[in-house]
PDB file of C-alpha atoms in Angstrom:
ATOM      1  CA  MET A   1     351.111  -8.862  69.560  1.00 80.00           C
ATOM      2  CA  LYS A   2     347.720  -8.740  71.385  1.00 85.00           C
ATOM      3  CA  THR A   3     346.178  -5.525  71.617  1.00 93.00           C
ATOM      4  CA  LEU A   4     346.576  -3.441  75.134  1.00 94.00           C
ATOM      5  CA  THR A   5     344.001  -1.367  76.607  1.00 94.00           C
ATOM      6  CA  LEU A   6     343.720   0.262  80.097  1.00 92.00           C
ATOM      7  CA  THR A   7     342.725  -2.624  82.254  1.00 93.00           C
ATOM      8  CA  SER A   8     342.217  -2.774  86.402  1.00 93.00           C
ATOM      9  CA  PRO A   9     344.812  -4.398  87.241  1.00 95.00           C
ATOM     10  CA  LEU A  10     347.026  -3.138  84.765  1.00 94.00           C
ATOM     11  CA  THR A  11     348.445  -5.233  82.003  1.00 93.00           C
ATOM     12  CA  THR A  12     352.294  -5.345  82.425  1.00 94.00           C
ATOM     13  CA  GLY A  13     355.405  -7.219  80.898  1.00 94.00           C
ATOM     14  CA  PRO A  14     357.255  -7.078  77.972  1.00 95.00           C
ATOM     15  CA  ASN A  15     354.590  -6.292  75.321  1.00 94.00           C
ATOM     16  CA  ALA A  16     353.404  -2.903  77.634  1.00 95.00           C
ATOM     17  CA  GLU A  17     357.441  -2.323  77.709  1.00 95.00           C
ATOM     18  CA  ARG A  18     357.959  -2.483  74.111  1.00 95.00           C
ATOM     19  CA  VAL A  19     354.680  -0.576  73.440  1.00 96.00           C
ATOM     20  CA  GLN A  20     355.937   2.288  75.911  1.00 96.00           C
ATOM     21  CA  ARG A  21     359.354   2.040  74.274  1.00 95.00           C
ATOM     22  CA  ARG A  22     358.260   2.698  70.823  1.00 95.00           C
ATOM     23  CA  LEU A  23     356.191   5.485  72.336  1.00 96.00           C
ATOM     24  CA  LYS A  24     359.471   6.858  73.587  1.00 94.00           C
ATOM     25  CA  HIS A  25     361.990   6.240  70.923  1.00 93.00           C
ATOM     26  CA  ASN A  26     360.491   6.153  67.639  1.00 93.00           C
ATOM     27  CA  TRP A  27     361.007   7.708  64.059  1.00 92.00           C
ATOM     28  CA  THR A  28     359.454  10.712  64.130  1.00 90.00           C
ATOM     29  CA  LYS A  29     361.942  11.687  67.629  1.00 91.00           C
ATOM     30  CA  VAL A  30     359.285  12.692  69.862  1.00 92.00           C
ATOM     31  CA  ASP A  31     358.573  11.495  73.103  1.00 94.00           C
ATOM     32  CA  TYR A  32     354.680  10.686  73.485  1.00 95.00           C
ATOM     33  CA  LEU A  33     355.209   9.110  77.035  1.00 94.00           C
ATOM     34  CA  GLN A  34     356.117  11.749  78.818  1.00 88.00           C
ATOM     35  CA  GLY A  35     357.048   9.168  82.027  1.00 88.00           C
ATOM     36  CA  PRO A  36     359.533   6.295  82.623  1.00 92.00           C
ATOM     37  CA  ILE A  37     359.132   3.037  80.808  1.00 94.00           C
ATOM     38  CA  ASP A  38     357.489   1.115  84.054  1.00 94.00           C
ATOM     39  CA  ARG A  39     356.337  -2.124  81.813  1.00 95.00           C
ATOM     40  CA  ALA A  40     352.482  -1.250  82.879  1.00 95.00           C
ATOM     41  CA  PHE A  41     350.036  -0.252  80.391  1.00 96.00           C
ATOM     42  CA  GLY A  42     348.521   2.435  82.495  1.00 94.00           C
ATOM     43  CA  PRO A  43     346.841   6.025  82.158  1.00 95.00           C
ATOM     44  CA  GLN A  44     349.849   8.039  80.881  1.00 95.00           C
ATOM     45  CA  THR A  45     350.352   5.015  78.321  1.00 96.00           C
ATOM     46  CA  ALA A  46     346.644   5.142  77.504  1.00 96.00           C
ATOM     47  CA  ARG A  47     347.195   9.504  76.576  1.00 96.00           C
ATOM     48  CA  ALA A  48     350.533   8.502  75.098  1.00 96.00           C
ATOM     49  CA  CYS A  49     348.978   6.391  72.280  1.00 97.00           C
ATOM     50  CA  ILE A  50     346.020   8.794  71.944  1.00 97.00           C
ATOM     51  CA  ARG A  51     348.920  11.665  71.643  1.00 96.00           C
ATOM     52  CA  ALA A  52     350.811   9.501  69.253  1.00 96.00           C
ATOM     53  CA  LYS A  53     347.858   8.470  67.058  1.00 97.00           C
ATOM     54  CA  TYR A  54     346.876  12.330  66.642  1.00 97.00           C
ATOM     55  CA  TRP A  55     350.496  13.529  65.539  1.00 96.00           C
ATOM     56  CA  LEU A  56     350.996  10.604  63.416  1.00 96.00           C
ATOM     57  CA  GLY A  57     347.931  11.819  61.289  1.00 96.00           C
ATOM     58  CA  TYR A  58     345.281   9.617  62.460  1.00 96.00           C
ATOM     59  CA  PRO A  59     341.665  10.733  62.185  1.00 97.00           C
ATOM     60  CA  ASP A  60     339.819  11.897  65.007  1.00 95.00           C
ATOM     61  CA  ASN A  61     337.984   8.507  65.576  1.00 95.00           C
ATOM     62  CA  ARG A  62     340.867   6.115  65.467  1.00 94.00           C
ATOM     63  CA  GLN A  63     342.678   8.206  68.305  1.00 96.00           C
ATOM     64  CA  ASP A  64     341.853   5.378  70.575  1.00 95.00           C
ATOM     65  CA  PRO A  65     343.673   4.713  73.984  1.00 96.00           C
ATOM     66  CA  TRP A  66     344.952   1.170  73.164  1.00 94.00           C
ATOM     67  CA  ALA A  67     347.897  -0.078  71.698  1.00 95.00           C
ATOM     68  CA  GLY A  68     348.130  -3.320  68.562  1.00 94.00           C
ATOM     69  CA  ASP A  69     350.811  -3.427  65.749  1.00 93.00           C
ATOM     70  CA  GLU A  70     349.182  -1.122  63.622  1.00 94.00           C
ATOM     71  CA  LEU A  71     350.170   1.513  65.789  1.00 95.00           C
ATOM     72  CA  LEU A  72     353.557  -0.009  66.709  1.00 94.00           C
ATOM     73  CA  ASP A  73     354.363  -0.599  63.234  1.00 94.00           C
ATOM     74  CA  ASN A  74     353.752   3.074  62.130  1.00 94.00           C
ATOM     75  CA  LEU A  75     355.943   4.055  65.187  1.00 94.00           C
ATOM     76  CA  THR A  76     358.926   1.745  64.124  1.00 91.00           C
ATOM     77  CA  LYS A  77     358.361   2.688  60.276  1.00 89.00           C
ATOM     78  CA  LYS A  78     357.840  -0.624  59.886  1.00 90.00           C
ATOM     79  CA  ALA A  79     354.211   0.241  57.559  1.00 86.00           C
ATOM     80  CA  ASN A  80     354.013   3.228  55.803  1.00 90.00           C
ATOM     81  CA  LEU A  81     351.594   5.543  57.186  1.00 92.00           C
ATOM     82  CA  PRO A  82     348.540   5.548  54.780  1.00 94.00           C
ATOM     83  CA  PRO A  83     348.533   8.803  52.401  1.00 96.00           C
ATOM     84  CA  ALA A  84     345.311  10.183  54.028  1.00 96.00           C
ATOM     85  CA  TYR A  85     346.940   9.858  57.680  1.00 96.00           C
ATOM     86  CA  ALA A  86     350.540  11.742  56.119  1.00 95.00           C
ATOM     87  CA  THR A  87     348.550  14.342  55.004  1.00 97.00           C
ATOM     88  CA  ARG A  88     347.173  15.218  58.318  1.00 97.00           C
ATOM     89  CA  ARG A  89     350.009  14.683  60.238  1.00 96.00           C
ATOM     90  CA  GLU A  90     351.601  17.097  57.888  1.00 96.00           C
ATOM     91  CA  ALA A  91     348.541  19.536  58.151  1.00 96.00           C
ATOM     92  CA  ARG A  92     348.562  18.828  61.673  1.00 95.00           C
ATOM     93  CA  LEU A  93     352.310  19.733  62.102  1.00 94.00           C
ATOM     94  CA  LYS A  94     352.190  23.076  60.276  1.00 93.00           C
ATOM     95  CA  HIS A  95     349.034  23.763  61.850  1.00 92.00           C
ATOM     96  CA  ALA A  96     351.142  23.531  65.587  1.00 89.00           C
ATOM     97  CA  THR A  97     354.019  25.913  64.182  1.00 86.00           C
ATOM     98  CA  GLU A  98     351.113  28.831  63.014  1.00 85.00           C
ATOM     99  CA  ILE A  99     349.527  28.993  66.264  1.00 85.00           C
ATOM    100  CA  ARG A 100     351.348  31.079  69.570  1.00 85.00           C
ATOM    101  CA  PRO A 101     350.476  29.126  73.062  1.00 86.00           C
ATOM    102  CA  LEU A 102     348.276  30.947  75.227  1.00 90.00           C
ATOM    103  CA  ARG A 103     351.462  31.805  77.867  1.00 92.00           C
ATOM    104  CA  VAL A 104     352.776  33.663  74.534  1.00 89.00           C
ATOM    105  CA  LYS A 105     349.914  35.954  74.223  1.00 89.00           C
ATOM    106  CA  ALA A 106     349.594  36.577  78.414  1.00 92.00           C
ATOM    107  CA  LEU A 107     353.170  37.562  78.035  1.00 92.00           C
ATOM    108  CA  ASP A 108     352.857  39.589  75.150  1.00 90.00           C
ATOM    109  CA  ARG A 109     349.793  41.361  76.541  1.00 88.00           C
ATOM    110  CA  ALA A 110     351.602  41.887  80.271  1.00 88.00           C
ATOM    111  CA  GLY A 111     354.471  43.397  78.598  1.00 89.00           C
ATOM    112  CA  ARG A 112     352.018  46.497  77.311  1.00 86.00           C
ATOM    113  CA  ASP A 113     351.102  46.935  80.746  1.00 85.00           C
ATOM    114  CA  LEU A 114     354.710  47.673  81.971  1.00 86.00           C
ATOM    115  CA  GLY A 115     355.415  51.051  83.189  1.00 84.00           C
ATOM    116  CA  MET A 116     352.069  51.631  83.722  1.00 83.00           C
ATOM    117  CA  LYS A 117     351.300  54.023  86.927  1.00 83.00           C
ATOM    118  CA  GLU A 118     348.274  55.161  89.487  1.00 84.00           C
ATOM    119  CA  LYS A 119     346.538  58.719  88.496  1.00 80.00           C
ATOM    120  CA  PRO A 120     346.608  60.685  90.789  1.00 83.00           C
ATOM    121  CA  ALA A 121     349.325  58.788  92.688  1.00 82.00           C
ATOM    122  CA  ASN A 122     348.274  56.295  95.666  1.00 83.00           C
ATOM    123  CA  SER A 123     344.714  57.043  94.089  1.00 84.00           C
ATOM    124  CA  ASN A 124     344.193  53.040  93.779  1.00 82.00           C
ATOM    125  CA  VAL A 125     342.743  54.134  90.469  1.00 82.00           C
ATOM    126  CA  CYS A 126     344.343  52.274  87.407  1.00 80.00           C
ATOM    127  CA  PRO A 127     343.190  50.332  83.841  1.00 75.00           C
ATOM    128  CA  ILE A 128     344.419  47.137  85.131  1.00 74.00           C
TER     129      ILE A 128
END
C-alpha cells in the first residue's frame, strides 16, 4: 500500500478505509480513530495515526500523521513490534495507569471544600 498522508483534497478510497478499519479494530482493542469510517484520510485519521504510534511504542520522532505498511502490520500483528517499541509501549501503558487525570484531582480538591461556610454569616468572607 502506498503511504497515506493528509492532503488537500483528502485521499479517499479503499486504502483510506483499510487504514481507518485497522485504527478502529486492532489487536490492542483500542479505538484510535474516535470517529466514523468515512473512507477519507482526513485530520481525524491523521491524529489517530499519531495516537496509535504513540501507544504502539514508536519513538517520538516517528509519531507522524501518515499511515503505511509498517503501521498496518503493527496494528494487525502481521509483524511483531521491535523490542525497543514493545519496551516503550509497556512503559507508556504503565505510566498511564499511575497518573491521575486532572479532572479526578479537581474533583478531589472540590470535595475538601464541601460544607465550608462564611464566617460571619452573610459576610462573603470565605477561603474559597
